[in-house]
Structures are given as C-alpha cells and as structure tokens.
C-alpha positions as a printed Julia matrix, in Angstrom:
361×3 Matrix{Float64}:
 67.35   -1.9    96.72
 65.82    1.14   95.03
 65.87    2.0    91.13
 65.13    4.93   88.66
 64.27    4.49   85.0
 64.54    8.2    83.33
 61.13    7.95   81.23
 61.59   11.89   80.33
 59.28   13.28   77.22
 57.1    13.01   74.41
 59.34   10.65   72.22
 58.92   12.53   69.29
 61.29   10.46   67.78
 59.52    7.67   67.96
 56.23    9.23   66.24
 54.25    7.99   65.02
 54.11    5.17   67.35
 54.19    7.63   70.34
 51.21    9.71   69.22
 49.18    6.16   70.66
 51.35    5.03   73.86
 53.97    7.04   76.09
 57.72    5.83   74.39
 58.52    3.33   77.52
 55.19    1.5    76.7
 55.73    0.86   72.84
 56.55   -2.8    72.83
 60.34   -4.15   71.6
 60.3    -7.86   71.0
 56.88   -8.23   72.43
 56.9    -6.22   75.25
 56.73   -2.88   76.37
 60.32   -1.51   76.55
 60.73   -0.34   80.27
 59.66   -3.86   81.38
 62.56   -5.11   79.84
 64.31   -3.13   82.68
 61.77   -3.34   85.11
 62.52   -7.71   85.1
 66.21   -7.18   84.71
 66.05   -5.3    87.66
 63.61   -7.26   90.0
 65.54  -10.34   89.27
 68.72   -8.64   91.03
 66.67   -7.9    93.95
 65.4    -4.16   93.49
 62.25   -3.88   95.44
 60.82   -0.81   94.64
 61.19    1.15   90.85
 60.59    4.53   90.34
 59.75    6.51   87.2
 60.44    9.7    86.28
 58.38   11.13   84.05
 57.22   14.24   83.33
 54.05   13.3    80.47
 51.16   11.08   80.9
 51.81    9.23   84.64
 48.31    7.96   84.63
 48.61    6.25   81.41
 52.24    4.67   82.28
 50.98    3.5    86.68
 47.58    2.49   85.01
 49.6     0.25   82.68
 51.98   -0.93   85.18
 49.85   -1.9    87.78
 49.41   -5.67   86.33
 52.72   -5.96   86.04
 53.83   -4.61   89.9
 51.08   -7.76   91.04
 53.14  -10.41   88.54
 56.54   -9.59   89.12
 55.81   -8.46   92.61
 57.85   -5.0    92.6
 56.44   -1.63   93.99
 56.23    1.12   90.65
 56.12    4.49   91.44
 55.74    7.74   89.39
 57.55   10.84   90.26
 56.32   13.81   88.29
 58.25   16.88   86.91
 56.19   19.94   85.94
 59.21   21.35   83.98
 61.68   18.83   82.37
 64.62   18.99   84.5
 67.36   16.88   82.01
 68.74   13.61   83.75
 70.35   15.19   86.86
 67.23   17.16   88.39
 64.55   14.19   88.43
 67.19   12.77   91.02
 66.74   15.51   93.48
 63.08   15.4    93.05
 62.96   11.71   93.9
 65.17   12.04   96.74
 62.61   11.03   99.27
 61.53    8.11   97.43
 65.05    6.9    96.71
 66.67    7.31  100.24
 65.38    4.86  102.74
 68.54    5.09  105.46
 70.09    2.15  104.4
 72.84    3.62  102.73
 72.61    0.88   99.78
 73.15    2.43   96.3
 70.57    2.79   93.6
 70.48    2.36   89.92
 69.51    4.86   87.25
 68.88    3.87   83.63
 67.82    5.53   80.78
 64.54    4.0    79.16
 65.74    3.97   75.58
 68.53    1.42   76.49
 68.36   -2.2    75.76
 71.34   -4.29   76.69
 72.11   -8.01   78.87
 71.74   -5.55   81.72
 74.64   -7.3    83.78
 73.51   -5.85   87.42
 74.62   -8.12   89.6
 78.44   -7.81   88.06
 77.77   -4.19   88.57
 77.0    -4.03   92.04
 79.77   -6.28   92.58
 81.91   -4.19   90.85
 80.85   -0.89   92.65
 81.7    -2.67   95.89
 85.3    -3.39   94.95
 86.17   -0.33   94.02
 84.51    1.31   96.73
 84.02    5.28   95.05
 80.93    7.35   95.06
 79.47    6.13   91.7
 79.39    3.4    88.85
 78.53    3.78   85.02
 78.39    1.77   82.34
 80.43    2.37   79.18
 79.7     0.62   76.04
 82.47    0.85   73.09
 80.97    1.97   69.59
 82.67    2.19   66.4
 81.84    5.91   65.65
 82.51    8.1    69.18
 82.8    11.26   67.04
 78.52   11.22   67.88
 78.62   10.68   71.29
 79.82   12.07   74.67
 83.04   10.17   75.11
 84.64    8.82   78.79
 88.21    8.5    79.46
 89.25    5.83   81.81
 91.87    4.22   83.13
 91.61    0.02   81.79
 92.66   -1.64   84.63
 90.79    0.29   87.48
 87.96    1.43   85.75
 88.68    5.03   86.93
 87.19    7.44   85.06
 89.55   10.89   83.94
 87.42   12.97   82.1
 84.73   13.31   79.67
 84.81   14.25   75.8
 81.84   15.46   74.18
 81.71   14.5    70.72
 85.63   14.12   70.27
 86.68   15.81   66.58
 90.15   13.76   67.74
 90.79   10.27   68.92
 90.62   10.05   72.94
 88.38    6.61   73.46
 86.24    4.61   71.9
 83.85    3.77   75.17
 80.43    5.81   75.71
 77.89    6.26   78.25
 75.65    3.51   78.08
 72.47    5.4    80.05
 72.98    2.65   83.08
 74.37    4.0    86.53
 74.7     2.8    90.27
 74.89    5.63   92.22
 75.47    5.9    96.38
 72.75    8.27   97.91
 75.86   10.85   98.79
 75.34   11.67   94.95
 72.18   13.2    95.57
 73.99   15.51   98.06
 75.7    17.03   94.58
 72.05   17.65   92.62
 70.04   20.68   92.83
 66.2    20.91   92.24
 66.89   22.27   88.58
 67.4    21.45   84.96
 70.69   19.8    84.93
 72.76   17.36   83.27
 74.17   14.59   85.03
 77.13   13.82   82.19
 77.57   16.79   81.96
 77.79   18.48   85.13
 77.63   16.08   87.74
 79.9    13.12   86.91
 82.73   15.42   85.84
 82.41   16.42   89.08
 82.47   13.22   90.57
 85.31   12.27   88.35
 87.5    15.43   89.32
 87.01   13.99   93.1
 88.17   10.69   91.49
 85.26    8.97   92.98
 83.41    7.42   89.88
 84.37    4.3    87.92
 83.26    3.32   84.75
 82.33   -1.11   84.14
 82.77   -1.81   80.28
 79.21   -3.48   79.68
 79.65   -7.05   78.0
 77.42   -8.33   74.93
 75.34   -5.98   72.85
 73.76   -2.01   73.52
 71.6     0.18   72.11
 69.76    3.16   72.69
 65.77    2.38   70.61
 64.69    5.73   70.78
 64.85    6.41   67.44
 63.47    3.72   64.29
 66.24    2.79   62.51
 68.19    2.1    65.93
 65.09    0.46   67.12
 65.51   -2.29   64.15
 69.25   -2.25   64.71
 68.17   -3.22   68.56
 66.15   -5.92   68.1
 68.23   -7.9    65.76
 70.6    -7.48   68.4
 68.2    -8.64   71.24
 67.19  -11.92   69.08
 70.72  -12.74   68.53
 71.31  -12.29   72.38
 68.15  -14.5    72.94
 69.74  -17.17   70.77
 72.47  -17.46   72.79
 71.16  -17.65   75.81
 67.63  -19.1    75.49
 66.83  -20.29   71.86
 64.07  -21.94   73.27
 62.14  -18.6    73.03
 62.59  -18.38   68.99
 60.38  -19.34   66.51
 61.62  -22.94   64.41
 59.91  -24.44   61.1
 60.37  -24.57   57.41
 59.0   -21.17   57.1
 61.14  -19.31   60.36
 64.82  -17.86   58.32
 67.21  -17.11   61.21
 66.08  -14.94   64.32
 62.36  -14.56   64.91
 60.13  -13.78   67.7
 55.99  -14.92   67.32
 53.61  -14.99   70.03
 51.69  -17.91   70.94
 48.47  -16.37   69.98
 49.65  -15.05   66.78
 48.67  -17.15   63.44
 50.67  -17.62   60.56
 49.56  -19.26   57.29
 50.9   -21.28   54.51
 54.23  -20.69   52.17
 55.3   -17.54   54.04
 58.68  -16.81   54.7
 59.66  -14.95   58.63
 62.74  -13.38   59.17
 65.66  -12.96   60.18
 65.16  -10.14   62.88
 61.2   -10.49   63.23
 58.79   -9.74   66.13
 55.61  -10.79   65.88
 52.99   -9.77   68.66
 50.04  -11.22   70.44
 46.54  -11.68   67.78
 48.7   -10.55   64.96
 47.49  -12.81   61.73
 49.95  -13.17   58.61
 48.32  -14.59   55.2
 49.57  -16.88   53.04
 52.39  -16.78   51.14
 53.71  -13.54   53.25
 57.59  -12.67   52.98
 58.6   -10.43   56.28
 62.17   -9.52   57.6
 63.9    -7.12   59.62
 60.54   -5.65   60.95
 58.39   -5.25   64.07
 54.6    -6.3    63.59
 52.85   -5.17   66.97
 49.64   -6.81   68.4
 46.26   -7.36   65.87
 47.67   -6.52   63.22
 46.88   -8.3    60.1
 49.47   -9.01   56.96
 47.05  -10.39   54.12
 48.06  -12.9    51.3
 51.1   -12.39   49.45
 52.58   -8.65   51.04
 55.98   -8.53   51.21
 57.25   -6.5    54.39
 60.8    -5.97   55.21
 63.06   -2.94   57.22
 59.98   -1.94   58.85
 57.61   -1.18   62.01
 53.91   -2.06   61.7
 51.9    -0.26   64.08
 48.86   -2.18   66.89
 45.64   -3.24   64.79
 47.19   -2.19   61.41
 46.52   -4.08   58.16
 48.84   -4.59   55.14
 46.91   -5.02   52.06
 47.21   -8.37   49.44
 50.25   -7.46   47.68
 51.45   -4.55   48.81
 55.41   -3.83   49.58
 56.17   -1.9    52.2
 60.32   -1.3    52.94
 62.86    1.37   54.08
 62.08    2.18   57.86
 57.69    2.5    56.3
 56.46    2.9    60.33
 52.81    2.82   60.56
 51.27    3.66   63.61
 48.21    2.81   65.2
 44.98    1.51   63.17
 46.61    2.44   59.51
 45.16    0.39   56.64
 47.41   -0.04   53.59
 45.48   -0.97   50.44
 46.08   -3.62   48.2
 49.17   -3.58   45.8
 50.24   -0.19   47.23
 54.01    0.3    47.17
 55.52    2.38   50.73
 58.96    3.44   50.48
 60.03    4.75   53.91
 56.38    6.41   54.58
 55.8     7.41   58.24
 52.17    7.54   58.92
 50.17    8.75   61.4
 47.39    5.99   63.21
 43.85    5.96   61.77
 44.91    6.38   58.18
 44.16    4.37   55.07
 46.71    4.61   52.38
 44.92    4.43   48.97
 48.05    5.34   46.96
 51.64    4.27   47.16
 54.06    5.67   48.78
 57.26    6.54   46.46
 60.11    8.55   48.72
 60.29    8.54   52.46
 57.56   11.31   53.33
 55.41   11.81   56.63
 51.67   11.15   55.86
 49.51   13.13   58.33
C-alpha cells in the first residue's frame, strides 16, 4: 500500500522555527512531525511514502534516509516547481502512486496530528465500497472551517460548506483521506483544490464517504495550535501508554523528557511539557505548557511556561519567558530578562526584556 503526506511550503507560520528546518521536520513531542505519520502509517502496512513537496527535498530525503533503514519503508520526494494546492501534487505523483494493483492510497496533510485510526479506515472504505474516504473531525467553532454534510448512519457525504455564517454541521475535514486510484482519473496537472473542487465532485457522484475520526485532532501548523496539540498528544499517550511519561516528585501531570536530557534539583515540569534529547534544565526551574527542543539549556531558577524554545537555545538565571515567547534556533536570553509573547529569530541574544508580543529580527 502506497501513501502521500502533502508537505507543501515554507511554513511561514511556523517562523521562526522554520527559518532552521523545513515545517514537517520541526519536532512535536520529540520527534519530527511527519514521522509521526510516517510510523502510523508503516505500522498499517504502507510500503512505500511519498512526499510532496515543493521547498528544500534534499534537506527533508537527506533527513529521512535513517529513518526509511529503521522503520524499513521506501520515502520518496516528488517535487513541484509551482505550488499546485492539494489536488495537483496528486496528478504529479501519479506514476509513483499507481502500481496496478488497484489498492487505494492515503493522503494526509502534514500539519495533522491525531490517533491516526488507519486500519478502521481502510476497513471502513471497504464496506462502503465508493470512490473515496475522508476523515471528519467535529470542532466546536465550524464558522472557521470548510464544513461537510453527511448523512450519520452511512457516512455519505452531501455537500460541502465553506465557512458556514449558519448552522449546517459541526464535522470538518480532518486533512486524512483514502482515495482509490480512479480519483486520480478526476485531477489535472494544475493548481487545484481537492475540497474544493474535487470531492464536491466526487460527492455529487455520491461516491465519497466521510469516517468521524475518534479521540483527539489538530492541525500544528500554527504556535498556539501547536501547544494546544501536544497537550492533546500527552493526554492521548496517557491513555494508551503512560509508560512513555515522565513520573517523580518534580513531573506535575503530562510530561515528555528524553532519556538523555538532565534535569536538576527543586524544579517543577509540567503539565503539557516536551523535553528533547541533550536539553539540560537548572535547578529550581518551573516549566509548563511548553516545548523545549534538543540542547537547549534552562539555567537556575527561569520560569518558562505557554511557550516554544527553539534547538541549542539558552534561557538565562531568572528570566520569565510566557505568552506563545517562540525562540528559534541558537537564541540566548539573558539573565532576569522578562519575554512576553516575543518571536525571535535564531542566532539572537536578547539583552533586554521583552514587554508586548513583538517579532525580534
């Protein structure tokens, strides 16, 4: 079985963190997003995964070569020299997605983090028996979002609603598709849209069903979301491997540290922490809510909380940093210095604090 992850742009709104790493290799709880999706899908059987991608390939196969020899799964890169939106990449894969055996594919969109329930979607495309499965998440607000109509009990999917001003449904598109090849019949080699132009057409042929996706969803491509994601990946861990979370006097509720990182006395972790590989937290450190990436260094007494702490940063003695601060690569916050929602850009050394959410360049 074939897959393709939709790896798309620059991830400008992920900057600063993308300025150092394309967006699919920024790590989430430890690892680098897309092989989230990348194990969820070799563990349903997908041989072969490829990307589509249309800004630094060499960067992402370099990358993913390690990982193609440890989970033993073939990653390929197919390049656009225009973006062509989420429909065209499709027909530009075609040759590397159709292999004769008639067996469907997946798509997914490489901001999504979810359980990933694959197998129940394959079995679910199979009973139904139409040209194409998506998954549909339900959210609280669909006024934002591009809304899909369906009927409950079949799964059948009517129409689609983009950003509803009234009522219809409160189930989205959750970025994760099975598709039969016949689908690629319906894509040209052009920008296109495949919500918007190519599943209403599927639906007006009544040929696509839509599988509400159990436990938790959320699309990390932007910071705040990306918090709101992992405390909903830790609380998913909990349930159903809490053997993976941190424990101890100084762990409070849901938190992620590497083996390799070091943490020293009287400091408080969590809830919603990830801590990465080499990272090493002083004593008497207070952190929750917050993403500390590889070498990275917290020294004694900083208090760090709503937050993303960029690869080899340092956060001075002292110093409070809060409100979605993301640091990128190699930043150096000073001692005692105060960030309120500052976004900075790597290499930078913060000698003064930080009062209002502003961009340092």
């Amino acid at each position: 079985m074939k897959a393709l992850i939709l790896v798309g742009g620059f991830g400008t709104r992920l900057r600063p963190l993308t300025l150092s790493f394309p967006k699919p290799l920024v790590d989430f709880a430890n690892k680098p997003m897309i092989l989230h999706q990348i194990e969820a899908l070799k563990a349903i059987g997908v041989t072969e995964v490829v990307l589509a991608i249309n800004y630094q390939p060499e960067v992402m196969l370099n990358f993913l070569k390690d990982f193609e020899e440890k989970l033993g799964i073939k990653i390929t890169c197919s390049q656009e020299t225009e973006p062509l939106g989420t429909a065209g990449p499709l027909a530009l894969a075609r040759d590397k997605l159709i292999d004769g055996s008639g067996e469907p594919f997946f798509v997914l969109n490489s901001d999504v983090i979810s359980e990933y329930p694959l197998k129940e979607m394959i079995e679910f495309h199979k009973a139904h028996g139409g040209e194409a499965s998506i998954m549909v998440t339900k959210v609280d607000e669909p006024s934002k979002y591009g809304v899909v109509v369906m009927e409950e009990t079949t799964g059948l999917v009517e129409k689609f609603v983009e950003k509803p001003k009234l009522f219809v449904g409160n189930k989205i598109n959750a970025g994760i598709y099975l598709l039969n090849p016949s689908v690629l019949d319906r894509i040209e080699l052009r920008p296109t849209s495949i919500e918007k132009e190519i599943f209403p057409k599927i639906a007006a042929a009544k040929m696509l069903y839509a599988m509400v996706l159990p436990g938790f969803w959320m699309d990390i491509g932007q910071p705040r979301d990306y918090i709101s994601g992992l405390t909903l990946y830790l609380d998913s861990l909990k349930k159903k491997s809490s053997s993976k979370l941190a424990s101890g006097a100084h762990i409070v509720g849901n938190v992620i540290v590497d083996e390799t990182a070091k943490i020293g006395e009287g400091c408080l972790i969590g809830p919603d922490v990830a801590i990465g590989p080499g990272c090493i937290i002083e004593a008497g450190v207070r952190v929750s809510r917050c993403t500390v990436m590889r070498g990275a260094r917290i020294k004694k007494h900083a208090c760090i909380s709503s937050s993303i702490i960029g690869w080899h940063s340092t956060v001075g003695q002292w110093a409070r940093v809060e409100n979605m601060t993301i640091l990128g690569e190699d930043v150096h916050v000073c001692d005692e210095i105060y960030s309120n929602g500052g976004v900075v850009l790597p290499h930078k050394e913060i000698k003064s604090s930080i009062l209002k959410p502003e961009i340092v360049m």
